[in-house]
XYZ file of C-alpha atoms in Angstrom:
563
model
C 39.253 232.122 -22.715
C 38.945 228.507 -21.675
C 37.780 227.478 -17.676
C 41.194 227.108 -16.810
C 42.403 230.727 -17.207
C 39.030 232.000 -16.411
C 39.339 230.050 -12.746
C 43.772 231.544 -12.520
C 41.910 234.813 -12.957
C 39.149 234.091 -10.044
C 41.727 232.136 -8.242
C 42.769 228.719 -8.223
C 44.943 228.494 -4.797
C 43.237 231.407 -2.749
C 41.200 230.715 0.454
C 37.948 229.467 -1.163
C 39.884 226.263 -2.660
C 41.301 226.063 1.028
C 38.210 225.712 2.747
C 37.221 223.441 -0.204
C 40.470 220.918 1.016
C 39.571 221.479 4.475
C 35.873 220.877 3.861
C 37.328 217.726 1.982
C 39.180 216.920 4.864
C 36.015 216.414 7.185
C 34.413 214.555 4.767
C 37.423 211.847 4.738
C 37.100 211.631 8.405
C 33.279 211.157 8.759
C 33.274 208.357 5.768
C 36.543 206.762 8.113
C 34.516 206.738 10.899
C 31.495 205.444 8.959
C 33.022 202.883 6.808
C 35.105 201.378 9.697
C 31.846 201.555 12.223
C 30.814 198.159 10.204
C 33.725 196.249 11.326
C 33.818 197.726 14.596
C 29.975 196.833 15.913
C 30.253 193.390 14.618
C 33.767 193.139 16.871
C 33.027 189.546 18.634
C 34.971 189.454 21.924
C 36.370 186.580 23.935
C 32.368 184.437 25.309
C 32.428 181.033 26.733
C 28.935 179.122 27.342
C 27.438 180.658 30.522
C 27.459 178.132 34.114
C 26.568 179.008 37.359
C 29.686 177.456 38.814
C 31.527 179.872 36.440
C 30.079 183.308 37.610
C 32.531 184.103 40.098
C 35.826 183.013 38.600
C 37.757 185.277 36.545
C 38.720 185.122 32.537
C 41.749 183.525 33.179
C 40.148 180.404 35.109
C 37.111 180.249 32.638
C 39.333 180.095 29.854
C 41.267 177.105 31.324
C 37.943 175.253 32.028
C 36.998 175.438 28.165
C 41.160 174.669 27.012
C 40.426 170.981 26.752
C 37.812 171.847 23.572
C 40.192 174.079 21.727
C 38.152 175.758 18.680
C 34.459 174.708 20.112
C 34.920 176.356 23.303
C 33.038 179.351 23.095
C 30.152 177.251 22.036
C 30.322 174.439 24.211
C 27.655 174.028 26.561
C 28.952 172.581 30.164
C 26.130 170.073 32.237
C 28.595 169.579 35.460
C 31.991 170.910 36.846
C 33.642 168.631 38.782
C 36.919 169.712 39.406
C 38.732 168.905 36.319
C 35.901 166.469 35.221
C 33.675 168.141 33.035
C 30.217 167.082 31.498
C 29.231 168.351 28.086
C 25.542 169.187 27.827
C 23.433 167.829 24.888
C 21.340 171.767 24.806
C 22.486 174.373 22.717
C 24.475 177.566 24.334
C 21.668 180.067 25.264
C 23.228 182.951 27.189
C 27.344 183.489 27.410
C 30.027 185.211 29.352
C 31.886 187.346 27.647
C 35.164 189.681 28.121
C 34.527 193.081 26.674
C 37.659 194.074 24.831
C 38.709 197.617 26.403
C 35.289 197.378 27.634
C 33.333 197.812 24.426
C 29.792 195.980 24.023
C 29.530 195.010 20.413
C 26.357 194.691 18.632
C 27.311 190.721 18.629
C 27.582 190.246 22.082
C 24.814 192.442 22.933
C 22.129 190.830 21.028
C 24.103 187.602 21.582
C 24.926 186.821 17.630
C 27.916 184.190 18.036
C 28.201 180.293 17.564
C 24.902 178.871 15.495
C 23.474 182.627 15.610
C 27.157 184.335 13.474
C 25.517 184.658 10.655
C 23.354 187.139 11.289
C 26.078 189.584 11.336
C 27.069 188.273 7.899
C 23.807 189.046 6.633
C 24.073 192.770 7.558
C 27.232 193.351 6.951
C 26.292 191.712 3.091
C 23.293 193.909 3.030
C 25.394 197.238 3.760
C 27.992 196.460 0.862
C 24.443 195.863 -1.250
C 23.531 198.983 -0.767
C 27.253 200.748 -1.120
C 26.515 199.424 -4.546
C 23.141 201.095 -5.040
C 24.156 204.576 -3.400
C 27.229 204.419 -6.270
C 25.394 204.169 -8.549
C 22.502 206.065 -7.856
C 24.137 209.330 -6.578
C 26.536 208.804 -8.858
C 23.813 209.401 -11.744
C 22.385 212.129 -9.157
C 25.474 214.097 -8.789
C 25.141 214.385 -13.589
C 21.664 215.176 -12.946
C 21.064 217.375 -10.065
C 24.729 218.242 -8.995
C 27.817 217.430 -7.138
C 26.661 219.029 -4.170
C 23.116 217.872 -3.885
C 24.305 214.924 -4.374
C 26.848 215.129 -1.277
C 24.396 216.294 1.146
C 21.853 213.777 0.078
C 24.966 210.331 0.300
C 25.897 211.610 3.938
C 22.234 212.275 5.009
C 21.708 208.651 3.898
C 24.181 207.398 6.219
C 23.088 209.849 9.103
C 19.339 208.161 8.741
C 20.776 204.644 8.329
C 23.429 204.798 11.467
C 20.690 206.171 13.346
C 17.728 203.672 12.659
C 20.582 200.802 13.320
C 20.481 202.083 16.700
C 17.074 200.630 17.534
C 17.256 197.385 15.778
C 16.519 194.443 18.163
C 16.171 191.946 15.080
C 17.868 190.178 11.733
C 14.948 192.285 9.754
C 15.506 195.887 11.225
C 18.899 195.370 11.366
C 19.719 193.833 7.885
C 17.454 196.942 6.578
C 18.843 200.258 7.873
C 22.395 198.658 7.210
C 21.221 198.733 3.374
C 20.067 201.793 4.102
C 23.675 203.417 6.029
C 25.559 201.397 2.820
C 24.142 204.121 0.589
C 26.949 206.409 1.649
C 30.090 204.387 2.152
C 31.349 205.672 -1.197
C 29.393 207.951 -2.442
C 29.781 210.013 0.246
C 33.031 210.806 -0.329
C 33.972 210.558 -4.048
C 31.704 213.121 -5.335
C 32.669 215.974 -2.416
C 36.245 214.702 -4.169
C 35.489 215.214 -7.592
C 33.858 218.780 -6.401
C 36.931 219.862 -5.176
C 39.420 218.617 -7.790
C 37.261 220.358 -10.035
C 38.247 223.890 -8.193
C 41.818 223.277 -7.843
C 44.930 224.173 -9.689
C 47.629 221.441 -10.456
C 49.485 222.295 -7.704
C 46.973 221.864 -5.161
C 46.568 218.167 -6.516
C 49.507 216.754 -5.137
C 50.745 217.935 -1.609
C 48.041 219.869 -0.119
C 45.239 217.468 -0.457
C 47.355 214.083 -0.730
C 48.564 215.633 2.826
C 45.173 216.841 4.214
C 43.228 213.755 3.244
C 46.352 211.613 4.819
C 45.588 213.027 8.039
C 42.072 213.056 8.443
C 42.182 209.809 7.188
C 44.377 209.035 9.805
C 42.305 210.629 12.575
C 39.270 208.984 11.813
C 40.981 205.716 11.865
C 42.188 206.568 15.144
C 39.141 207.971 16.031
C 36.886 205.539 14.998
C 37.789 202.399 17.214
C 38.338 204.436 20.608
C 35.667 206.716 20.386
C 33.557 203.068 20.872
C 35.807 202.294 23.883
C 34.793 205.733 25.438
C 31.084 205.151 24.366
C 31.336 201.610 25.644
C 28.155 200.297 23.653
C 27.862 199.950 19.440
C 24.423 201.521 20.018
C 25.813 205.284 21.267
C 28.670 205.165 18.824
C 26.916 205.160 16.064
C 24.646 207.808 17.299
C 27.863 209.789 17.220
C 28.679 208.625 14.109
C 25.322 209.685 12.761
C 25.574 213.012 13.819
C 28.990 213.338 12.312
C 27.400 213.368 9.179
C 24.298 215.027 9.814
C 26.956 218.054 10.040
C 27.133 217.796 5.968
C 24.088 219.097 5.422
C 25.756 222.636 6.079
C 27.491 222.325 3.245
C 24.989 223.522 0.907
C 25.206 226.797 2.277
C 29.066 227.204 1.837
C 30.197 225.303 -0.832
C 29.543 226.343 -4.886
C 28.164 223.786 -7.280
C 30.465 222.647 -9.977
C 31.233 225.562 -12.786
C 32.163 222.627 -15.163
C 29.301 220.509 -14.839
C 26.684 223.647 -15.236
C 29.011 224.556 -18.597
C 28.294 220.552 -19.631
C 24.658 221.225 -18.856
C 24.726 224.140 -20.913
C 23.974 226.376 -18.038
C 26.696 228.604 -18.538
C 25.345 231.651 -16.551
C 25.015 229.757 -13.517
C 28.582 228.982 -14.321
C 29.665 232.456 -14.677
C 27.850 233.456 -11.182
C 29.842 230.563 -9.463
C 32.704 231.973 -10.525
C 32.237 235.370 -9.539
C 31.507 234.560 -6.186
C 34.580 232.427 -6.051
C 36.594 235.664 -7.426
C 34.757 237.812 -4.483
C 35.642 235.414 -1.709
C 39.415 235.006 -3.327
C 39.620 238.979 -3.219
C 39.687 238.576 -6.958
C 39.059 241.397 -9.232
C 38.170 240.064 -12.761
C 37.065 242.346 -15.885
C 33.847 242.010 -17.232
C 35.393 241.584 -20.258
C 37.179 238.442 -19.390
C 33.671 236.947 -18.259
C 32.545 237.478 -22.033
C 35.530 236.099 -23.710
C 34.942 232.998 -21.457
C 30.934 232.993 -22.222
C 31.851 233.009 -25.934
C 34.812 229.987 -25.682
C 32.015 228.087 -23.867
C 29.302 229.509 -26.679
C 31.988 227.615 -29.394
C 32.570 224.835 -28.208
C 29.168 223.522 -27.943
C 28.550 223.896 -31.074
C 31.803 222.796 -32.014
C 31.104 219.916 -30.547
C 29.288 216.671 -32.251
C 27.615 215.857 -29.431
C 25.391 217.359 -26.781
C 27.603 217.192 -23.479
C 24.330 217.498 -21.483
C 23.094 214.035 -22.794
C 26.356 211.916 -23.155
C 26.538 209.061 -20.425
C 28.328 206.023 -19.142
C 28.159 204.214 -22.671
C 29.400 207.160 -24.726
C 32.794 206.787 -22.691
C 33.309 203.513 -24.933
C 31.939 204.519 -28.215
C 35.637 205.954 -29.248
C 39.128 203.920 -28.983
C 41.102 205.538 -27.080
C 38.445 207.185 -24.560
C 37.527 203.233 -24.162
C 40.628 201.838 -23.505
C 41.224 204.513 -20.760
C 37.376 203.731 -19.191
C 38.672 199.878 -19.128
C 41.731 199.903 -17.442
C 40.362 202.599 -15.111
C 37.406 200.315 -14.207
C 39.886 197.147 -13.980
C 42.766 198.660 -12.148
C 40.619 200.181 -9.260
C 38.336 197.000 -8.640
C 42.073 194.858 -8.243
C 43.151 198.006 -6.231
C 39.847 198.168 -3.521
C 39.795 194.660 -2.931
C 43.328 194.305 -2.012
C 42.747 197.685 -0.088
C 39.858 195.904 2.002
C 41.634 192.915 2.398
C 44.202 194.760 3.690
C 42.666 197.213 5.688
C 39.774 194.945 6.924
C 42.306 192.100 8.487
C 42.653 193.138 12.514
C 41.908 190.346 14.052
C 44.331 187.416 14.004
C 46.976 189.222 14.233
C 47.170 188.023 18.086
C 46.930 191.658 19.390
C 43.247 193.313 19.993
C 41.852 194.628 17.130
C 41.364 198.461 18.614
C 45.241 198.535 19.123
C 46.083 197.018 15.008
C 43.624 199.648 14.124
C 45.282 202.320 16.002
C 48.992 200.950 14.341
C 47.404 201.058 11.233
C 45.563 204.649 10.957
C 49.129 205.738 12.075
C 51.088 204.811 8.633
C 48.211 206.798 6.779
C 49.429 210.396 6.843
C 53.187 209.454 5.751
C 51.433 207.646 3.158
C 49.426 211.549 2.269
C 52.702 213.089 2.354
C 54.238 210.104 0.813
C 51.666 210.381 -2.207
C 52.157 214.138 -2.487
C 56.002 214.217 -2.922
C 55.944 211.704 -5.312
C 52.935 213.235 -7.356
C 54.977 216.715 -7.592
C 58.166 215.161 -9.029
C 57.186 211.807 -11.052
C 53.579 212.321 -11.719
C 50.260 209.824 -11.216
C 51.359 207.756 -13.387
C 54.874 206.937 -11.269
C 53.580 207.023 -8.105
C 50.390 204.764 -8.499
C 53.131 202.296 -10.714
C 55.961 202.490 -8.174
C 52.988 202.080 -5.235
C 51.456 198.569 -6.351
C 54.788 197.361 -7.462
C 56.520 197.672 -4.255
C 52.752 196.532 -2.151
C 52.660 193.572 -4.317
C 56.255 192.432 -3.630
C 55.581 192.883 0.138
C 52.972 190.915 -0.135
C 54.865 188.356 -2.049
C 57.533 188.152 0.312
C 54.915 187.586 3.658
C 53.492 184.842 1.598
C 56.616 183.067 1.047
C 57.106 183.360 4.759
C 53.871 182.070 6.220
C 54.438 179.335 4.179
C 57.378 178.439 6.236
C 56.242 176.372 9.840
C 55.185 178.326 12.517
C 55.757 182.267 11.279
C 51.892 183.094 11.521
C 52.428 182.709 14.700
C 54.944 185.341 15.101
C 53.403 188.672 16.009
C 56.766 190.905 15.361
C 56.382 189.023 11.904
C 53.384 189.639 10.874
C 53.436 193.368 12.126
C 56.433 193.998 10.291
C 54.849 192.666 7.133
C 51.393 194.563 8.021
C 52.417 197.799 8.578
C 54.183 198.950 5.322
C 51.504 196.835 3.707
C 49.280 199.291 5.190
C 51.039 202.120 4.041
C 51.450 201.320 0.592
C 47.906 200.036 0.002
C 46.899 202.935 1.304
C 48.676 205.221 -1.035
C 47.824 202.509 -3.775
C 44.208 203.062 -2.970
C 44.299 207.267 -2.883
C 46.395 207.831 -6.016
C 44.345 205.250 -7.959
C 41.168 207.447 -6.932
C 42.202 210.466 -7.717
C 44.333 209.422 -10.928
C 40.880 207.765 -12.009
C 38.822 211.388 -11.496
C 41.048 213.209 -13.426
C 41.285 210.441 -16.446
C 37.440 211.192 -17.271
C 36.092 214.059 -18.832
C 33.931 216.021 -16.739
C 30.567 215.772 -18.387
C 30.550 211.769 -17.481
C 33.271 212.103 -14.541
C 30.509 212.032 -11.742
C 28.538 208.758 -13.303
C 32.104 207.275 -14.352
C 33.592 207.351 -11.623
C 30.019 206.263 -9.823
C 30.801 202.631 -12.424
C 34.171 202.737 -11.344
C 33.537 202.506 -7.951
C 30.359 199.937 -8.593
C 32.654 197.935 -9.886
C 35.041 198.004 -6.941
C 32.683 197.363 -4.770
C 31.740 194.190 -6.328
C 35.339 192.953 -6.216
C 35.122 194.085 -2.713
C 32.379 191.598 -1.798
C 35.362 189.014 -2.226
C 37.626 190.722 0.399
C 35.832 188.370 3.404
C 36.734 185.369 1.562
C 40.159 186.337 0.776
C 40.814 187.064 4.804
C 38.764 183.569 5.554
C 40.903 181.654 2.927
C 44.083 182.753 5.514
C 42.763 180.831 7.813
C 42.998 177.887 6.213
C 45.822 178.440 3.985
C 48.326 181.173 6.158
C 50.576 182.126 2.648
C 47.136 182.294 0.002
C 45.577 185.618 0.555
C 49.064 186.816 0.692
C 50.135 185.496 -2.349
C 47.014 186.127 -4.575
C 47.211 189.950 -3.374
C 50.786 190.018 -4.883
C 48.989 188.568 -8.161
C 46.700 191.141 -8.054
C 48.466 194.675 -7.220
C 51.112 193.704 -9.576
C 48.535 193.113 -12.458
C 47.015 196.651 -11.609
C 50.908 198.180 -11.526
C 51.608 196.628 -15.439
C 47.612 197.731 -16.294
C 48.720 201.485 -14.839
C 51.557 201.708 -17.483
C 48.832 201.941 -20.408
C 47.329 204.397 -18.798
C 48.423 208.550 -20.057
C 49.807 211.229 -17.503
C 47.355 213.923 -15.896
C 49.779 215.861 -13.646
C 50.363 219.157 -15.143
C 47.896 218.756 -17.896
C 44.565 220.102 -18.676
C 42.184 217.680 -17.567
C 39.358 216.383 -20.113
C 36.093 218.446 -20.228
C 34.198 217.063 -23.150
C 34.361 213.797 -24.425
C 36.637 215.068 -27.517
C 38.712 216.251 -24.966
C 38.800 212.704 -23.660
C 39.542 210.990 -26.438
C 42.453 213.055 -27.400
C 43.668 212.845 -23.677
C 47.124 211.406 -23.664
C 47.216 209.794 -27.193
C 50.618 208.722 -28.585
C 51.970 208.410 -25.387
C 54.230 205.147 -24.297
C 54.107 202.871 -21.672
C 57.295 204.604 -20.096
C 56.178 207.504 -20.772
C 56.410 209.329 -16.843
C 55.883 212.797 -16.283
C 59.419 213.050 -14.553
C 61.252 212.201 -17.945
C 59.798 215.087 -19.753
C 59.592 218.811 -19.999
C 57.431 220.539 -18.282
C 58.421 224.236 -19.621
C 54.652 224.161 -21.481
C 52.289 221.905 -19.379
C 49.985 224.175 -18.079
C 49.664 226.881 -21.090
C 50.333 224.853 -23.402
C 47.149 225.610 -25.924
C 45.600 221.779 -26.985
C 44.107 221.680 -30.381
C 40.609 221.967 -29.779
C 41.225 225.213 -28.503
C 43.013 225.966 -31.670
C 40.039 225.270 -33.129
C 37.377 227.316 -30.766
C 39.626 230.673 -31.513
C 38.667 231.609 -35.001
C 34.843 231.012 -33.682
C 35.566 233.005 -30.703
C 36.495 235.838 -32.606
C 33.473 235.186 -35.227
C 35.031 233.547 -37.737
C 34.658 230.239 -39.193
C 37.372 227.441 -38.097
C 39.339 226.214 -40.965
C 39.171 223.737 -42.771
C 41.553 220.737 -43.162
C 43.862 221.341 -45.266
C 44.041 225.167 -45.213
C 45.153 227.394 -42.649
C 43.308 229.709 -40.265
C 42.805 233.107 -40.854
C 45.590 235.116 -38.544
């Protein structure tokens, strides 16, 4: 009895796997709120140079004083006002007025960061994608090593203690350093609570339920995220809130079970057996002892069927074999061209000529029908489809908005660029989800924590390119456009090599990964098959585990098995 019928037995759908999506769920909204929390601190509002002669007038007659210097106003420091004859001071700006979007003091007006002073911003916002590289990687190996859930709690009580610390920083140092610090869970705080659950679910589960649930808390984070700073009114109390957000996590360990696949790949499988017994109890599952013994034998048989120790295979043993390799590869390559297009994307609110809390808010709003979107499409054409069919039809909108801002005066269309935006949005959005969870189910489970931890270094990499993509807009309107086109339609023709997981047993062991979708086509999409024998359909290596199972010695090629 493999883990899959073992789990049907304990129960696959019931409430635990439930509260596992749910649980899911507020994990996607607290790594929202934290991810976006970067770009919403460093939000520079409207500042001129501050003048006595200025204190009393309002925005509107300020920003008429400073018209005549165009780009260099809010930096240009004013001697004497004169009526409309103005002196320009030799001295550098020292202290500014500024007009708090919705209200909201940003870290960058509050400790004054704009004109010669920018970069300091730059430096911490560099410094928290440095160390979204380190916490991939590191609780990525963590969550092999000590556990998916361990490894949870510890990612989101990294960005509790780095959100928090960021609070007090007064300087470059400080604040450069905790931002390192709160990086260490921008990803890894919410891929490995993924891979946890995925890990619990049946098929069915996969596509509608969680595509839907993580659609909306997506969504409400998004939303979330920029207003709850308007009602906190300084960057300093929202991200004590969003601190304690994930301080929350650290619950977890007392609710959710530790991975029955990755204690069988650590050879621990009594710890797996108790997992699943508790799942069974809290299911109101009643499962025969006997059905626990036929499982502890499978998993008895296939390690020593196997070649190779699954407790000590790593990141390099996922390209030591052909086809396991050429799956790792395009994996690796289609989700770094996929998450910097996503943060591109995603990342671009301001000049858009509307206030950046308001394009958020527009935004977070075409995530769930992108959930639902996902799931529909997942039940009836597969990953494989949907991811194609998602990039394809992204890229081409982006191909089309960079064909128009190359035409004379469209960037400065707002209905334009909205119109382009928004489904943009949308479909790198669902681009972006399928991708991830298309990517967790590709590799086996004894690697899939650390894999997916490489994937997602990798992406994050690429990322560090998405500030220079939105810059480049500036100066060209149609080239960031027009090199995401390039880009998501590469990743949609890379998807095509890639085999179908949707109905299938996903990869355990790395033989199981290597045989994982072999001999299939380019075109070959789950909605252009049969699916009368996905599930139960018996692969060969368990063909092989049964004569051990029953005590008996597998045959040998050539002759057949004993019946």
């Amino acid at each position: 009895m493999d883990f899959d019928k073992i789990l049907e037995k304990c129960g696959n759908a019931g409430r635990y796997q439930y509260l596992m999506i749910l649980l899911l769920g507020y994990i996607a909204f607290t790594t929202t709120v934290h991810y976006y929390s970067q770009n919403i601190i460093g939000f520079v509002p409207q500042h001129w140079c501050y003048h006595e002669q200025l204190v009393d007038r309002s925005f509107e007659e300020i920003a008429a004083v400073y018209a005549p210097f165009g780009k260099d106003a809010s930096c240009t420091r004013l001697d004497k006002i004169e009526g409309n004859n103005l002196t320009v001071s030799s001295k550098a700006c020292q202290r500014w007025i500024y007009n708090y979007d919705y209200g909201f003091r940003s870290m960058n007006a509050e400790l004054n960061w704009v004109c010669d002073d920018a970069y300091k911003a730059r430096i911490g916002q560099s410094l928290f994608f440095l160390g979204s590289l380190m916490g991939t990687f590191t609780f990525g190996m963590l969550g092999d090593r000590i556990g998916r859930v361990r490894a949870v709690i510890l990612a989101n009580q990294c960005g509790f203690v780095g959100d928090f610390l960021t609070t007090y920083a007064t300087n470059l140092v400080q604040f450069a350093s905790f931002r390192c610090i709160s990086g260490l869970a921008a990803t890894a705080n919410y891929y490995l609570m993924f891979i946890l659950v995925l890990e619990y679910l049946a098929p069915k589960l996969r596509n509608l339920a969680i595509s839907g649930t993580l659609g909306i808390c997506f969504c409400l984070g998004a939303l979330v995220a920029p207003w709850l700073s308007v009602l906190a009114g300084n960057w300093r109390i929202y991200l004590t809130c969003s601190a304690l957000l994930q301080l929350v996590v650290a619950l977890f360990y007392f609710v959710v079970q530790e991975s029955a696949q990755w204690l069988i790949t650590r050879t621990n499988v009594e710890g797996a057996i108790a997992r699943l017994k508790h799942i069974a109890h809290f299911n109101g599952r009643q499962v025969p002892p006997a059905d626990f013994e036929a499982f502890r034998r499978n998993c008895i048989a296939k390690r020593k069927l196997s070649n190779q120790p699954e407790q000590t295979a790593g990141i390099i043993d996922l390209l030591r074999t052909p086809n396991l390799r050429k799956i790792s590869l395009l994996v690796v390559l289609i989700f770094m061209l996929t998450s910097l297009s996503f943060n591109t994307i995603s990342r671009n609110v301001e000049g858009l000529g509307m206030s950046p809390f308001v394009v958020f808010s527009l935004f977070a709003v075409v995530v769930p029908p992108s959930g639902f979107i996902q799931g529909l499409l997942q039940s009836r054409v597969g990953r494989k489809a949907t991811a194609f069919l998602a990039m394809l039809c992204t890229g081409l909108l982006s191909c089309a908005l960079g064909v128009a801002l190359s035409m004379e005066g469209a960037h400065s269309s707002v209905t334009l660029l909205l119109s382009f935006a928004l489904p943009m949005r949308l479909g790198i959005s669902l681009s972006y989800t399928v991708t991830s969870q298309y990517a967790s189910e590709l590799l086996p489970t004894c690697v899939r924590s650390r894999g997916i931890a490489a994937v997602h270094l990798a992406a994050a990499g690429a990322s560090f390119l998405s500030p220079y993509l939105i810059h480049l807009g500036t100066k060209l309107a149609a080239a960031t456009s027009l090199i995401l086109a390039l880009l998501l339609l590469t990743a949609s023709f890379c998807t095509l090599m890639l085999p179908e997981t949707n109905n299938r047993q996903l990869p355990i062991t790395l033989a199981d990964g290597e045989a994982f979708g072999k001999g299939e086509s380019m075109l070959s999409f789950d909605c252009w098959r049969r699916h009368d024998d996905d599930v139960s359909k018996q692969p060969a290596e368990e063909l092989k585990l049964q004569p051990m199972v029953n005590g008996q010695q597998p045959a040998q090629p050539g002759t057949e098995a004993e019946v």
